[in-house]
């Protein structure tokens, strides 16, 4: 899928290049702790878990119970899984294949 032109700019390119330079999980923690608030980082992690659970066929109630995500967040993630840029899909597939 093509890049969303509303997102593409020099500053976002710089951010993504920075992320691509991270070499391990510890560097990720260091970088994201500086660039995000704890709440922002927890929200991102929560969304990844919501996506994983949706892909695995869990119900909204199961997802709310395990993650604490709102039904609005779950719906948003589901919409991205079904109609988005496939970012969740390919990351979940990569994580799944790495865990095998």
Coordinates of N, CA and C in Angstrom, one line a residue:
X1 N 0.8 -1.2 0.0 CA 0.0 0.0 0.0 C 0.9 1.2 0.0
X2 N 0.5 2.2 -0.7 CA 1.2 3.5 -0.8 C 1.2 4.3 0.5
X3 N 2.2 5.0 0.8 CA 2.2 5.9 1.9 C 1.2 6.9 1.9
X4 N 0.5 7.2 3.0 CA -0.5 8.2 3.1 C 0.2 9.6 3.0
X5 N -0.1 10.3 2.0 CA 0.5 11.6 1.7 C 0.3 12.6 2.9
X6 N -0.7 12.4 3.7 CA -0.9 13.3 4.8 C 0.1 13.1 5.9
X7 N 0.7 11.9 6.0 CA 1.7 11.6 7.0 C 3.1 11.9 6.5
X8 N 3.4 11.8 5.2 CA 4.7 11.9 4.7 C 5.2 13.4 4.7
X9 N 6.3 13.6 5.5 CA 7.0 14.8 5.5 C 8.4 14.6 6.1
X10 N 9.2 15.6 6.0 CA 10.6 15.5 6.4 C 10.8 15.1 7.9
X11 N 10.0 15.6 8.7 CA 10.1 15.3 10.2 C 9.7 13.9 10.5
X12 N 8.6 13.4 9.8 CA 8.2 12.0 10.0 C 9.2 11.1 9.5
X13 N 9.8 11.4 8.3 CA 10.9 10.6 7.7 C 12.0 10.5 8.7
X14 N 12.4 11.6 9.3 CA 13.5 11.6 10.3 C 13.2 10.7 11.5
X15 N 11.9 10.8 12.0 CA 11.5 9.9 13.1 C 11.7 8.5 12.7
X16 N 11.1 8.1 11.6 CA 11.2 6.7 11.1 C 12.6 6.2 10.9
X17 N 13.4 7.1 10.3 CA 14.8 6.7 10.1 C 15.5 6.5 11.5
X18 N 15.1 7.3 12.5 CA 15.7 7.1 13.8 C 15.3 5.8 14.4
X19 N 14.0 5.4 14.2 CA 13.5 4.1 14.8 C 14.2 3.0 14.1
X20 N 14.4 3.1 12.8 CA 15.1 2.0 12.0 C 16.5 1.8 12.5
X21 N 17.1 2.8 13.1 CA 18.5 2.7 13.6 C 18.6 2.0 15.0
X22 N 17.5 1.8 15.6 CA 17.5 1.1 16.9 C 18.0 -0.3 16.7
X23 N 18.9 -0.8 17.6 CA 19.5 -2.1 17.4 C 19.0 -3.2 18.2
X24 N 18.3 -2.9 19.4 CA 17.9 -3.9 20.2 C 16.7 -3.4 21.1
X25 N 16.2 -4.3 21.9 CA 15.0 -3.9 22.7 C 15.4 -2.9 23.8
X26 N 16.6 -3.0 24.3 CA 17.0 -2.0 25.3 C 17.1 -0.6 24.7
X27 N 17.6 -0.5 23.5 CA 17.7 0.8 22.8 C 16.2 1.3 22.6
X28 N 15.3 0.4 22.2 CA 13.9 0.8 22.0 C 13.4 1.4 23.3
X29 N 13.6 0.8 24.4 CA 13.1 1.3 25.7 C 13.7 2.7 26.0
X30 N 15.0 2.9 25.7 CA 15.6 4.1 26.0 C 15.0 5.2 25.1
X31 N 14.9 4.9 23.8 CA 14.4 5.9 22.9 C 13.0 6.3 23.1
X32 N 12.1 5.3 23.2 CA 10.7 5.5 23.4 C 10.4 6.1 24.7
X33 N 11.2 5.8 25.8 CA 10.9 6.5 27.1 C 11.2 8.0 27.0
X34 N 12.1 8.4 26.1 CA 12.4 9.8 25.9 C 11.4 10.5 25.0
X35 N 11.0 9.8 24.0 CA 10.1 10.4 22.9 C 8.7 10.4 23.2
X36 N 8.2 9.4 24.1 CA 6.8 9.3 24.4 C 6.6 9.4 25.9
X37 N 5.4 9.8 26.3 CA 5.0 9.8 27.7 C 4.8 8.3 28.0
X38 N 4.7 8.0 29.3 CA 4.4 6.6 29.7 C 3.1 6.2 29.1
X39 N 2.1 7.1 29.2 CA 0.7 6.9 28.8 C 0.7 6.6 27.3
X40 N 1.4 7.4 26.5 CA 1.5 7.2 25.0 C 2.1 5.8 24.7
X41 N 3.1 5.4 25.4 CA 3.8 4.2 25.1 C 2.9 3.0 25.5
X42 N 2.2 3.1 26.6 CA 1.3 2.1 27.1 C 0.1 1.9 26.1
X43 N -0.3 3.1 25.5 CA -1.4 3.0 24.6 C -1.0 2.3 23.3
X44 N 0.2 2.6 22.8 CA 0.7 1.9 21.6 C 0.8 0.4 21.9
X45 N 1.4 0.0 23.1 CA 1.5 -1.4 23.4 C 0.1 -2.1 23.5
X46 N -0.8 -1.4 24.1 CA -2.2 -1.9 24.2 C -2.8 -2.1 22.8
X47 N -2.6 -1.2 21.9 CA -3.2 -1.4 20.6 C -2.6 -2.6 19.9
X48 N -1.3 -2.8 20.1 CA -0.7 -4.0 19.4 C -1.3 -5.3 20.0
X49 N -1.6 -5.3 21.3 CA -2.2 -6.5 21.9 C -3.6 -6.6 21.5
X50 N -4.3 -5.5 21.3 CA -5.7 -5.6 20.8 C -5.7 -6.2 19.4
X51 N -4.8 -5.7 18.6 CA -4.7 -6.2 17.2 C -4.4 -7.7 17.2
X52 N -3.4 -8.2 18.1 CA -3.1 -9.6 18.2 C -4.3 -10.4 18.6
X53 N -5.0 -9.9 19.6 CA -6.2 -10.6 20.1 C -7.3 -10.7 19.0
X54 N -7.5 -9.6 18.3 CA -8.6 -9.6 17.3 C -8.2 -10.6 16.2
X55 N -6.9 -10.6 15.8 CA -6.5 -11.5 14.7 C -6.7 -12.9 15.2
X56 N -6.5 -13.2 16.5 CA -6.7 -14.5 17.0 C -8.1 -14.9 17.2
X57 N -9.0 -14.0 17.0 CA -10.5 -14.3 17.1 C -11.1 -14.0 18.4
X58 N -10.5 -13.3 19.3 CA -11.0 -13.0 20.6 C -12.2 -12.1 20.5
X59 N -13.1 -12.1 21.4 CA -14.3 -11.2 21.5 C -13.9 -9.9 22.1
X60 N -14.7 -8.9 21.8 CA -14.5 -7.6 22.5 C -14.4 -7.7 24.0
X61 N -15.3 -8.5 24.6 CA -15.3 -8.6 26.0 C -14.0 -9.2 26.5
X62 N -13.5 -10.2 25.8 CA -12.2 -10.8 26.2 C -11.1 -9.8 26.2
X63 N -11.1 -9.0 25.1 CA -10.1 -8.0 24.9 C -10.2 -6.9 25.9
X64 N -11.4 -6.4 26.2 CA -11.6 -5.4 27.3 C -11.1 -5.9 28.6
X65 N -11.4 -7.2 28.9 CA -11.0 -7.8 30.2 C -9.5 -7.9 30.3
X66 N -8.8 -8.3 29.2 CA -7.4 -8.6 29.3 C -6.6 -7.3 29.2
X67 N -7.0 -6.3 28.3 CA -6.2 -5.2 28.0 C -6.7 -3.9 28.7
X68 N -7.9 -3.8 29.0 CA -8.5 -2.6 29.6 C -8.8 -1.6 28.5
X69 N -8.7 -2.0 27.2 CA -8.9 -1.1 26.1 C -10.4 -0.8 26.0
X70 N -10.8 0.4 25.6 CA -12.2 0.8 25.4 C -12.7 0.1 24.1
X71 N -14.0 0.0 24.0 CA -14.6 -0.6 22.8 C -14.3 0.3 21.6
X72 N -14.1 1.6 21.8 CA -13.8 2.5 20.8 C -12.4 2.2 20.2
X73 N -11.5 2.0 21.1 CA -10.1 1.6 20.7 C -10.1 0.3 20.0
X74 N -10.8 -0.7 20.5 CA -10.9 -2.0 19.8 C -11.5 -1.8 18.4
X75 N -12.5 -1.0 18.3 CA -13.2 -0.8 17.0 C -12.2 -0.1 16.0
X76 N -11.4 0.8 16.5 CA -10.5 1.6 15.7 C -9.4 0.6 15.2
X77 N -8.9 -0.2 16.1 CA -7.9 -1.2 15.7 C -8.4 -2.2 14.7
X78 N -9.7 -2.7 14.9 CA -10.3 -3.6 14.0 C -10.5 -3.0 12.6
X79 N -10.8 -1.7 12.6 CA -11.0 -1.0 11.3 C -9.6 -0.9 10.6
X80 N -8.6 -0.7 11.3 CA -7.2 -0.7 10.7 C -6.8 -2.1 10.2
X81 N -7.2 -3.1 11.0 CA -6.9 -4.5 10.5 C -7.6 -4.8 9.2
X82 N -8.8 -4.3 9.1 CA -9.6 -4.6 7.9 C -9.4 -3.7 6.7
X83 N -9.2 -2.4 7.0 CA -9.2 -1.4 5.9 C -8.0 -0.5 6.0
X84 N -7.0 -0.8 6.9 CA -5.9 0.1 7.0 C -4.7 -0.2 6.1
X85 N -3.6 0.3 6.4 CA -2.4 0.2 5.6 C -1.6 -1.2 5.8
X86 N -2.2 -2.1 6.5 CA -1.7 -3.4 6.8 C -0.5 -3.4 7.7
X87 N -0.2 -2.3 8.4 CA 0.9 -2.3 9.3 C 0.8 -3.3 10.4
X88 N -0.4 -3.3 11.1 CA -0.6 -4.3 12.1 C -0.4 -5.7 11.6
X89 N -1.0 -6.0 10.4 CA -1.0 -7.4 9.8 C 0.5 -7.8 9.6
X90 N 1.3 -7.0 9.0 CA 2.6 -7.5 8.7 C 3.5 -7.6 9.9
X91 N 3.3 -6.7 10.9 CA 4.0 -6.8 12.1 C 3.6 -8.0 13.0
X92 N 2.3 -8.3 13.0 CA 1.9 -9.5 13.7 C 2.4 -10.8 13.1
X93 N 2.4 -10.8 11.8 CA 3.0 -12.0 11.0 C 4.5 -12.1 11.3
X94 N 5.2 -11.0 11.4 CA 6.6 -11.1 11.6 C 6.9 -11.6 13.1
X95 N 6.1 -11.1 14.0 CA 6.3 -11.5 15.4 C 5.9 -13.0 15.5
X96 N 4.9 -13.4 14.9 CA 4.4 -14.8 14.9 C 5.5 -15.7 14.3
X97 N 6.1 -15.3 13.2 CA 7.1 -16.2 12.6 C 8.4 -16.2 13.4
X98 N 8.7 -15.1 14.1 CA 9.9 -15.0 14.9 C 9.7 -15.9 16.2
X99 N 8.5 -16.0 16.6 CA 8.2 -16.8 17.8 C 8.2 -18.3 17.6
X100 N 8.3 -18.7 16.3 CA 8.2 -20.1 16.0 C 9.6 -20.8 16.1

